[in-house]
mmCIF file of C-alpha atoms in Angstrom:
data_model
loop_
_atom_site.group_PDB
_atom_site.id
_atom_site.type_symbol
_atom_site.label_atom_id
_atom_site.label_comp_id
_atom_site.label_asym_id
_atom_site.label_seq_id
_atom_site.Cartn_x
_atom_site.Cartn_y
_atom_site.Cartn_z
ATOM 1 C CA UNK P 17 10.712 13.933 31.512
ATOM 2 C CA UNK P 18 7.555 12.426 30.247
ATOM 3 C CA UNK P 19 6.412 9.098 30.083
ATOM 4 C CA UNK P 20 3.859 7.163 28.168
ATOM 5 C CA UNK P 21 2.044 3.612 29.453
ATOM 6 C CA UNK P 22 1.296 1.381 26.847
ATOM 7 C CA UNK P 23 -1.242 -1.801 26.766
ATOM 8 C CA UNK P 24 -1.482 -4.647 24.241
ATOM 9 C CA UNK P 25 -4.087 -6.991 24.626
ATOM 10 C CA UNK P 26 -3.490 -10.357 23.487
ATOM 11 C CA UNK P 27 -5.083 -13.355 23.337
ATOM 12 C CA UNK P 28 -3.759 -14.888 26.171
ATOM 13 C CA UNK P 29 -1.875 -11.964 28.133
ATOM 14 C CA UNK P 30 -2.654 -7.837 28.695
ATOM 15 C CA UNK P 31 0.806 -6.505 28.856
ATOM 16 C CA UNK P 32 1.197 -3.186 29.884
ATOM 17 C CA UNK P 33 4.580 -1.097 29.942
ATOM 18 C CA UNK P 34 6.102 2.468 30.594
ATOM 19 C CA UNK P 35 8.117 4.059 27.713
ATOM 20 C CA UNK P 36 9.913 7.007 27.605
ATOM 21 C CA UNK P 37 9.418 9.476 24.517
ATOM 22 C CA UNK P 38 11.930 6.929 22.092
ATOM 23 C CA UNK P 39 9.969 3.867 23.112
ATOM 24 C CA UNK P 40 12.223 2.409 25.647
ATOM 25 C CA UNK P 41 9.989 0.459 28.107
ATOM 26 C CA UNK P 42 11.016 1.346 31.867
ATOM 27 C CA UNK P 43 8.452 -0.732 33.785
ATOM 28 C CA UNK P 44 6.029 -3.268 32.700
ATOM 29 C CA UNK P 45 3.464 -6.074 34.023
ATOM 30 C CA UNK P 46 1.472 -8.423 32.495
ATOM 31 C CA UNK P 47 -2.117 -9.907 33.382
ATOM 32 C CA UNK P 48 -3.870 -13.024 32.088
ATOM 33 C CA UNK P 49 -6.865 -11.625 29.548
ATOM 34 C CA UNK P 50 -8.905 -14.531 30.001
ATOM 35 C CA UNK P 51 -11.732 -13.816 27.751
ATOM 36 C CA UNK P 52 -15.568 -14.195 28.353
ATOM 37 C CA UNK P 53 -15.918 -12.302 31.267
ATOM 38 C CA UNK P 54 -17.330 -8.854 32.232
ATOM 39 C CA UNK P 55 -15.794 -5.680 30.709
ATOM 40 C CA UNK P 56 -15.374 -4.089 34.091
ATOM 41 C CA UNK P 57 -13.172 -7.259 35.190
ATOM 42 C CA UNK P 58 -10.908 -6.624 32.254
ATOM 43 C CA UNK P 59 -10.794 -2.569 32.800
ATOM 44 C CA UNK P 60 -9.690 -3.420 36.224
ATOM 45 C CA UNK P 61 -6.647 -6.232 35.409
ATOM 46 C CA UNK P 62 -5.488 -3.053 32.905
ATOM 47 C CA UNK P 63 -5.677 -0.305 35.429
ATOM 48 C CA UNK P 64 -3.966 -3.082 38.283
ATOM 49 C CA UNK P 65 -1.108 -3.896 35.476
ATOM 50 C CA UNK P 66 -0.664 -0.561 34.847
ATOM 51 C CA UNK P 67 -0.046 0.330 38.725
ATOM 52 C CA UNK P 68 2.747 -2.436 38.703
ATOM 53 C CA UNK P 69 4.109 -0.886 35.644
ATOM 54 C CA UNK P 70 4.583 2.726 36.781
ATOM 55 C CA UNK P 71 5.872 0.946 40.230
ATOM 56 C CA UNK P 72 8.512 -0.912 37.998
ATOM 57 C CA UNK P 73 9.373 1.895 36.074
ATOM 58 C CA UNK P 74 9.935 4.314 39.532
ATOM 59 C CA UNK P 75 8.353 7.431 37.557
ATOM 60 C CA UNK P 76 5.973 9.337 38.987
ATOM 61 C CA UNK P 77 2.213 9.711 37.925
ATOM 62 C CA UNK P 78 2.282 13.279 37.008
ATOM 63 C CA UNK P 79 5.185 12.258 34.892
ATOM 64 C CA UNK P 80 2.791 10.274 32.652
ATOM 65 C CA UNK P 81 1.776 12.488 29.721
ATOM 66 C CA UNK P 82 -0.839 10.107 27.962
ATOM 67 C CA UNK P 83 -1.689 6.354 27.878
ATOM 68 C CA UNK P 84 -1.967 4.100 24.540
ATOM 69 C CA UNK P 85 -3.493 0.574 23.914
ATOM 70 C CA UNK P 86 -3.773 -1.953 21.296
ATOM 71 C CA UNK P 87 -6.653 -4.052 20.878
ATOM 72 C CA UNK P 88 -7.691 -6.957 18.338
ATOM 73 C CA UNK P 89 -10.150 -6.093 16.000
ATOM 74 C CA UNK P 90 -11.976 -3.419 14.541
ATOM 75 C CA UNK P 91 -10.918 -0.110 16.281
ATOM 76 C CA UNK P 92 -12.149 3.416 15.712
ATOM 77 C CA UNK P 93 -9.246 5.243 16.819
ATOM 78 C CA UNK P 94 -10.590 8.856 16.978
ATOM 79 C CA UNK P 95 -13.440 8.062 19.417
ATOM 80 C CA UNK P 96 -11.438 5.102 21.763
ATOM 81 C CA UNK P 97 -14.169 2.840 20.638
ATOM 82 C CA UNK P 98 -13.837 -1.234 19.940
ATOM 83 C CA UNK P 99 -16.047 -1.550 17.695
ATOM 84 C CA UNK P 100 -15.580 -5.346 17.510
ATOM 85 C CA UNK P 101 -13.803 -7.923 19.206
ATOM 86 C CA UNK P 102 -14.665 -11.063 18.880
ATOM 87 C CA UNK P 103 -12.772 -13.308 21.816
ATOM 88 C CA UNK P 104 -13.575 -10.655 24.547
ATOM 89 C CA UNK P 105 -17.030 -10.400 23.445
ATOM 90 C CA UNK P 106 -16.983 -6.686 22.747
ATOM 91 C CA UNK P 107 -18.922 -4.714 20.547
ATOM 92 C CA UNK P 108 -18.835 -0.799 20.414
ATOM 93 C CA UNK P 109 -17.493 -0.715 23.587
ATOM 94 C CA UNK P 110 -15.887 2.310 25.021
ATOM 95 C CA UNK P 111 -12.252 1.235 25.890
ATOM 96 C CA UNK P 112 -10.630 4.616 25.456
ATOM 97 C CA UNK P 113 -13.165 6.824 27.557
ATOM 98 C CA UNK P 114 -13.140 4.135 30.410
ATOM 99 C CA UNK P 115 -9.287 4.054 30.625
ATOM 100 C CA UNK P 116 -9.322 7.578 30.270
ATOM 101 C CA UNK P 117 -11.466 8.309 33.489
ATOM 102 C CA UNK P 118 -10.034 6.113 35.463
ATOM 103 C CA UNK P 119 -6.113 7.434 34.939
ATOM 104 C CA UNK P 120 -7.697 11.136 33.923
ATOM 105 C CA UNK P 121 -5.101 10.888 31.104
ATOM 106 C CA UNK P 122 -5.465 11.253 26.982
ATOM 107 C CA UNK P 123 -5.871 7.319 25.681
ATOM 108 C CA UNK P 124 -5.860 6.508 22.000
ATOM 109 C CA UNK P 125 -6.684 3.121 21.304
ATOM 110 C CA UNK P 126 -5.429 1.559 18.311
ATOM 111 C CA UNK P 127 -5.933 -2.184 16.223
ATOM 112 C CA UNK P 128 -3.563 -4.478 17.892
ATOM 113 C CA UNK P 129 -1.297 -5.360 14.199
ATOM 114 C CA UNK P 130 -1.212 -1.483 13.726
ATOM 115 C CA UNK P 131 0.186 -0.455 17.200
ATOM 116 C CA UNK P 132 2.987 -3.571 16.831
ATOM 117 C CA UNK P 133 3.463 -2.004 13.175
ATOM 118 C CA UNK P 134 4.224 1.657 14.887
ATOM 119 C CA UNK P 135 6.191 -0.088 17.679
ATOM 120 C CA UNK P 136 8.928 -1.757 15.299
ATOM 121 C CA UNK P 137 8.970 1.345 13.227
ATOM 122 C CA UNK P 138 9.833 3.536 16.656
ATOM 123 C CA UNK P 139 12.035 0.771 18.066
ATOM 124 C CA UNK P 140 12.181 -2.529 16.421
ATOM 125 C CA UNK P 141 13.667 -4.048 12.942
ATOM 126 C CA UNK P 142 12.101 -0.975 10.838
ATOM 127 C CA UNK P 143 13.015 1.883 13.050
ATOM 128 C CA UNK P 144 14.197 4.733 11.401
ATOM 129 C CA UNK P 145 12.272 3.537 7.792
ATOM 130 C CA UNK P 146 10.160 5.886 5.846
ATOM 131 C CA UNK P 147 7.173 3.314 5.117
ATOM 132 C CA UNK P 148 6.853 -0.160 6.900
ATOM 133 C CA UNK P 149 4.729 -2.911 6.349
ATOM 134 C CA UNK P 150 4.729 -5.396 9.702
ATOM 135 C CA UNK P 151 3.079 -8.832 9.193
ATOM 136 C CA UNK P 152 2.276 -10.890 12.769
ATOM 137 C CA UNK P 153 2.211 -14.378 11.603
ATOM 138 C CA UNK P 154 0.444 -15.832 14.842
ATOM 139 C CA UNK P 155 -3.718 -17.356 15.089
ATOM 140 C CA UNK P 156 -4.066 -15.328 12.109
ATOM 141 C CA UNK P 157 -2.032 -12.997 9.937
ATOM 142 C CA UNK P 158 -2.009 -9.276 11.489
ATOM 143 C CA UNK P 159 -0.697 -6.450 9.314
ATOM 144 C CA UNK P 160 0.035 -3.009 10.087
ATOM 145 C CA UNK P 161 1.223 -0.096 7.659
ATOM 146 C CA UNK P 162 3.187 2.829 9.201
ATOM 147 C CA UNK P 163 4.021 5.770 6.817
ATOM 148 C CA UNK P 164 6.744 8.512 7.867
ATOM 149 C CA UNK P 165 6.107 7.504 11.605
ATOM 150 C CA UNK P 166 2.185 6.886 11.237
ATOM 151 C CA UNK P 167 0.076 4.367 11.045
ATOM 152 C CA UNK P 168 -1.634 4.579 7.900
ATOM 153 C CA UNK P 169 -5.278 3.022 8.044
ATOM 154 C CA UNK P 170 -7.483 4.725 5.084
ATOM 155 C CA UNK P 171 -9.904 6.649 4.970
ATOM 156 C CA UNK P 172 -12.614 4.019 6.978
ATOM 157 C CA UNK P 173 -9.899 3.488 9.562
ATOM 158 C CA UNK P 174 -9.915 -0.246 7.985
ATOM 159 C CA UNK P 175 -7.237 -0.161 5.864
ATOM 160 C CA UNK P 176 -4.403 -2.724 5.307
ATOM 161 C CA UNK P 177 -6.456 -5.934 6.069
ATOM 162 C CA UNK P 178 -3.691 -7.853 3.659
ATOM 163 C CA UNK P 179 -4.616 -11.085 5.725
ATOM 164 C CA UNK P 180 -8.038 -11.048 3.993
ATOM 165 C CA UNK P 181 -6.532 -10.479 0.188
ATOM 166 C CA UNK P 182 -7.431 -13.831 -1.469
ATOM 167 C CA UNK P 183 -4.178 -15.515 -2.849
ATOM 168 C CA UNK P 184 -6.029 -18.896 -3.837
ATOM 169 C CA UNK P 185 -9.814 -18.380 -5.651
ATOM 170 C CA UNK P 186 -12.179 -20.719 -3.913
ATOM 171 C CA UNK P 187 -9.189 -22.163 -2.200
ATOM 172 C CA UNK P 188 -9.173 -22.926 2.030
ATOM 173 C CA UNK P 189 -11.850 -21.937 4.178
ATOM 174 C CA UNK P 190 -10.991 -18.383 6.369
ATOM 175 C CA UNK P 191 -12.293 -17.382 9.487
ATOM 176 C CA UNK P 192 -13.536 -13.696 8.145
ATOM 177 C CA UNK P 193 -16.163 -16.427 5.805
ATOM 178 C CA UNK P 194 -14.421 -16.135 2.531
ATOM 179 C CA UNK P 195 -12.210 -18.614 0.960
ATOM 180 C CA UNK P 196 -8.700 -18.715 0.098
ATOM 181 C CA UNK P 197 -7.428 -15.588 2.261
ATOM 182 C CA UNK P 198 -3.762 -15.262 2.951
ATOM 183 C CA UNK P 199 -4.345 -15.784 6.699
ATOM 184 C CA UNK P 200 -6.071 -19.228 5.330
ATOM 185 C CA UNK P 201 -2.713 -19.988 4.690
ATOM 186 C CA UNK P 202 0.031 -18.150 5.824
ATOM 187 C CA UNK P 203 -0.862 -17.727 9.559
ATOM 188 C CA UNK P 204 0.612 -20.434 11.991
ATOM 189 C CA UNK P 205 -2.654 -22.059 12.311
ATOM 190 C CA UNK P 206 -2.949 -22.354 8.343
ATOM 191 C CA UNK P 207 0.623 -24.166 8.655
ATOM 192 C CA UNK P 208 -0.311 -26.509 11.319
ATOM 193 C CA UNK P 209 -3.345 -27.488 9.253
ATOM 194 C CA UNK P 210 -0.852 -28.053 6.552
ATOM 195 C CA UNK P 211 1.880 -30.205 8.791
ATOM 196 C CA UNK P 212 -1.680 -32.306 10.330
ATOM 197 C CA UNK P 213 -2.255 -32.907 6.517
ATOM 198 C CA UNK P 214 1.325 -33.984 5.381
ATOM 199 C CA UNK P 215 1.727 -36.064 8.923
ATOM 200 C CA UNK P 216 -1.507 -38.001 7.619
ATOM 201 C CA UNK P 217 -0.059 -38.764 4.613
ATOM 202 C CA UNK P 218 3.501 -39.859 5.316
ATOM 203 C CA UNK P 219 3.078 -41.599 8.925
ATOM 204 C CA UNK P 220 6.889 -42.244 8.481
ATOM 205 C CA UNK P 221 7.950 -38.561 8.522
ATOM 206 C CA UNK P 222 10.154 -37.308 11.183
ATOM 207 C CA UNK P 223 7.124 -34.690 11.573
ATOM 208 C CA UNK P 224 4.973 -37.569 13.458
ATOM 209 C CA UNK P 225 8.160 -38.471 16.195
ATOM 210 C CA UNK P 226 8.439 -34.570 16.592
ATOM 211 C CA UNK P 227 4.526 -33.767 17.554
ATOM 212 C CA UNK P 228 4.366 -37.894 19.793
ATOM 213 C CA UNK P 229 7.294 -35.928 21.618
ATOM 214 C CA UNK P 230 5.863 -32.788 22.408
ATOM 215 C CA UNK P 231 2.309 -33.841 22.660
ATOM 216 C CA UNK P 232 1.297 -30.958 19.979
ATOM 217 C CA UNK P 233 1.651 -30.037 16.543
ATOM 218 C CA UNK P 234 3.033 -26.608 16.246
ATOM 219 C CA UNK P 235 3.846 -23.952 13.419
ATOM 220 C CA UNK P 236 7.519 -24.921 14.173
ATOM 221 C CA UNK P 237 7.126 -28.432 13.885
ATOM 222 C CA UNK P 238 7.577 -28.887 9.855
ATOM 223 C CA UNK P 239 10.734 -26.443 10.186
ATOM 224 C CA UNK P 240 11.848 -28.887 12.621
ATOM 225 C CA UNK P 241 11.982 -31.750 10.747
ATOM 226 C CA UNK P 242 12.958 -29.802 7.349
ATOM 227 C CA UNK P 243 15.957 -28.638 8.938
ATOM 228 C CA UNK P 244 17.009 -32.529 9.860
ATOM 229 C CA UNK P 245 15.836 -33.488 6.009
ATOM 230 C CA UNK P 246 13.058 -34.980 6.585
ATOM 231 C CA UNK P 247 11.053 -34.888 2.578
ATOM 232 C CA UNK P 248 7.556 -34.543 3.750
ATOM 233 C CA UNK P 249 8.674 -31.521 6.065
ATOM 234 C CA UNK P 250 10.859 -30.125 3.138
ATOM 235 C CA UNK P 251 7.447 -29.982 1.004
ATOM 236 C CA UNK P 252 5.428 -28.135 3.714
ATOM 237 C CA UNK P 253 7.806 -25.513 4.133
ATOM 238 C CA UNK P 254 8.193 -25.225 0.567
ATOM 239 C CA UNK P 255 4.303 -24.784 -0.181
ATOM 240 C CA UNK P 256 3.811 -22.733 2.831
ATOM 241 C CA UNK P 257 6.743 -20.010 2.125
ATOM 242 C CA UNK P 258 5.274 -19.969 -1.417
ATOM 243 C CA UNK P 259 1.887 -19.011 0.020
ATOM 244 C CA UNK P 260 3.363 -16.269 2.156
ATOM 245 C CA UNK P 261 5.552 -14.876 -0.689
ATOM 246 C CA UNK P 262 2.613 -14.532 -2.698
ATOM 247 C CA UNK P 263 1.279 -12.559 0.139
ATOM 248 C CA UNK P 264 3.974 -10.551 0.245
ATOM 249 C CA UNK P 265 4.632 -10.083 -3.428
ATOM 250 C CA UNK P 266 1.418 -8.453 -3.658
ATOM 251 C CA UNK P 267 2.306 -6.112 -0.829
ATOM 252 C CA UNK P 268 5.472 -4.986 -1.683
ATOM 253 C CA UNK P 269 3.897 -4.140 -5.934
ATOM 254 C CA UNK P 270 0.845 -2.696 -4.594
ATOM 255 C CA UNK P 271 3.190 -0.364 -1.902
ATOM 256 C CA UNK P 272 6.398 -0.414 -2.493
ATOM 257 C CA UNK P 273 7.338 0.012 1.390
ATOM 258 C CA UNK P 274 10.884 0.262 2.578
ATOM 259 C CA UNK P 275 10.678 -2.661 5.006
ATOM 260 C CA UNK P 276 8.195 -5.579 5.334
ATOM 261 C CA UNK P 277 9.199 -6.946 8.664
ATOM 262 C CA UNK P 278 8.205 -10.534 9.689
ATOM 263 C CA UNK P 279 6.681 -11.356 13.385
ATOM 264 C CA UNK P 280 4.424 -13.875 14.819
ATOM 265 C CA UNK P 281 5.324 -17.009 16.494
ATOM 266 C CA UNK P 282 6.190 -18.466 12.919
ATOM 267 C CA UNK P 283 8.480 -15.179 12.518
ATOM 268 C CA UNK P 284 10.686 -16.630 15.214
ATOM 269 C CA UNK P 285 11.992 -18.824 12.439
ATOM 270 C CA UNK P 286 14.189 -16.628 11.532
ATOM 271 C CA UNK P 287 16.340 -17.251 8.787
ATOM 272 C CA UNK P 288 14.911 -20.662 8.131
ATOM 273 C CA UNK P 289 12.070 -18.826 6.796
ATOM 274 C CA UNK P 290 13.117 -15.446 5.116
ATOM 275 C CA UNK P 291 15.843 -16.928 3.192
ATOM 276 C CA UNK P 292 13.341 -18.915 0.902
ATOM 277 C CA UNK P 293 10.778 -16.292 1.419
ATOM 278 C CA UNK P 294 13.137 -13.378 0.608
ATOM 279 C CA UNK P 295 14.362 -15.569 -2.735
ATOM 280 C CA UNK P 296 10.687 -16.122 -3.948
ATOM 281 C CA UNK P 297 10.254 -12.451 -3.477
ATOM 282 C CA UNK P 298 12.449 -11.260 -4.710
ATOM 283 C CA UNK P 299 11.857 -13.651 -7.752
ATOM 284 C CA UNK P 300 8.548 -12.694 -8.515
ATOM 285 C CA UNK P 301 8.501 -8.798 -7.620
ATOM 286 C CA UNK P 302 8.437 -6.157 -9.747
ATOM 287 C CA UNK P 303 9.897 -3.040 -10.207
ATOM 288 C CA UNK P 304 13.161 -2.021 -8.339
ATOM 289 C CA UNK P 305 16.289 -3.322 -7.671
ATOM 290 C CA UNK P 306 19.502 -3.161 -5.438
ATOM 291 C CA UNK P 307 19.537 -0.093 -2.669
ATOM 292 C CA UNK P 308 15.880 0.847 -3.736
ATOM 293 C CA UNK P 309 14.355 -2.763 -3.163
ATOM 294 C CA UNK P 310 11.950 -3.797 -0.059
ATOM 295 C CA UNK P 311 13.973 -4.892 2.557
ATOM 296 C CA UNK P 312 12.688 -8.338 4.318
ATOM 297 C CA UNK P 313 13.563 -8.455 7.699
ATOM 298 C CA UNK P 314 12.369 -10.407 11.109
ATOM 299 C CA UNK P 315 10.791 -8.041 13.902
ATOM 300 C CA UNK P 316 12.936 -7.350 16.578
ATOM 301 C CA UNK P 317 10.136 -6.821 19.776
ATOM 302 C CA UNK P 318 8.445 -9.776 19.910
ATOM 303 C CA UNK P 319 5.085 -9.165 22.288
ATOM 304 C CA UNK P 320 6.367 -5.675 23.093
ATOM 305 C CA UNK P 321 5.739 -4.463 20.325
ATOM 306 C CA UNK P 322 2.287 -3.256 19.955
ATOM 307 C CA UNK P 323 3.137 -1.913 23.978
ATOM 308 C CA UNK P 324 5.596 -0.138 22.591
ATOM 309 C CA UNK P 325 3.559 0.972 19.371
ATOM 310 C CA UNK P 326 0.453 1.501 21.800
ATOM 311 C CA UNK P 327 2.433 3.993 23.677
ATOM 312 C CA UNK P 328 4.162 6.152 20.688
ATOM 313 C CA UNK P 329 0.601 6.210 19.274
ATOM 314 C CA UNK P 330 -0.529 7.949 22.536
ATOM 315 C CA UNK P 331 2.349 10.341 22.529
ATOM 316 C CA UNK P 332 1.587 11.400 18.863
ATOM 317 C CA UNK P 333 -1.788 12.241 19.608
ATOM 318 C CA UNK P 334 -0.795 14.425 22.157
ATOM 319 C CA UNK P 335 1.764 16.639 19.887
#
């Protein structure tokens, strides 16, 4: 039987797991990334993850047919290469041919939002749909497209950046150094700008006793209070799903995918959020209706997906 390992490198954890050929993981480990240090040190966590992996998963090393990870930032798949990454410090750094000596394995390296876009499509809340548009609602706002089982990325390999499509002209400050981007607004660090903003203003909200508790504001905080009525927190919510039904909106007439699944920390809302998001949507959309219409669902996988996505990616690259 073969196996594939998968990597996804996050922020604050590498996780790496072994799938079979469906995507069901078998064995995995995780690693703190801990950025700002030498590449080597983070090629070695991988490869040291990986071993406790394939341990976990009791399969044997010649039974691993390929290896797949997914990486923030700008990623050019064919050669392995990061081309970017901006909290590890890379730049056109060879990822794939590194991981590739050192387990003497194929490795296809793919953007981070793309291989968790693959991985729900294989496994998750989209699996079995022709097209699928995954949005990771976390720091920022990752999106991945996958078409009839692949990730779709353009010509330029770039393709499907929909957290840097402008919703508001001249409107909030983005970290990409334009101004009024949907991950401006829409990510969970957009929302807890919003909930600091609203807290400000109403020092009696509920939202104020919620953060003094926890000793943080978080992107759950002003779905906290909403839920327990509180007006201030009913207004964020409001303005924020509107901002992230634009967003969508705009996806679903410009591609019409079968499923736009919802992930992210702020995805975890579940209902609380795609109820008003899936009524504006469906509101403001156009074009088809009933058994034909996008379907707005909440991602199933939570961090394993882009493992999971990571290692299909691998195993298509090898067929």
């Amino acid at each position: 039987m073969a196996f594939y390992i998968g990597v996804d490198i996050g922020g604050t954890n590498i996780n790496v797991g072994v799938t079979d050929g469906t995507g069901n993981i078998v064995g995995e480990a995780e690693t703190p990334t801990g950025a700002n240090r030498p590449q080597e040190a983070v090629i070695g966590d991988i490869l040291s993850a990986a071993d406790r992996a394939v341990s976990a998963a009791g399969v044997l090393r010649r039974e691993i047919f390929a290896a797949g990870v997914g990486c923030p930032g700008t990623v050019e798949s064919s050669s392995g290469t990061v081309v970017y990454n901006n909290n590890l410090g890379w730049r056109n750094f060879p990822l794939g041919k590194l991981l590739s000596e050192a387990w003497r394995l194929p490795v296809r390296v793919e953007n981070d939002a793309n291989a968790a876009a693959l991985g729900e499509v294989c496994a998750g809340s989209a699996k079995g749909a022709s097209s699928a548009m995954i949005l990771t609602l976390g720091t920022g706002v990752g999106s991945g497209f996958v078409v009839e089982g692949r990730i779709w990325t353009g010509w330029n390999a770039s393709a499907c950046e929909f957290g840097h499509m402008v919703i508001v002209k001249g409107g909030r400050p983005c970290t990409c150094g334009r101004r009024g981007c949907l991950e401006a607004y829409a990510s969970a660090t957009g929302l807890i700008d919003m909930t600091r903003e609203a807290m400000a203003a109403h020092p009696e909200s509920l939202m104020n006793a919620l953060a003094e508790r926890e000793g943080r504001v978080g992107g759950h905080t002003a779905f906290a209070a909403a839920e327990r009525g509180d007006a201030a927190a009913l207004r964020v919510v409001d303005e924020y799903v509107d901002y992230l039904a634009c967003g969508v909106t705009n996806i679903v007439n410009g591609l019409q995918p079968e499923v736009v699944g919802i992930g992210g920390g702020v995805g975890r809302q579940g209902d609380r959020l795609l109820a008003p998001l899936r009524q504006k949507v469906y509101a403001e959309v156009y074009g088809g209706r009933g058994e034909r219409f996008t379907r707005l669902t909440q991602c199933t996988l939570g961090y394993r997906a882009g493992l999971v996505g990571a290692a299909m990616a691998a195993m298509q690259s090898t067929v």
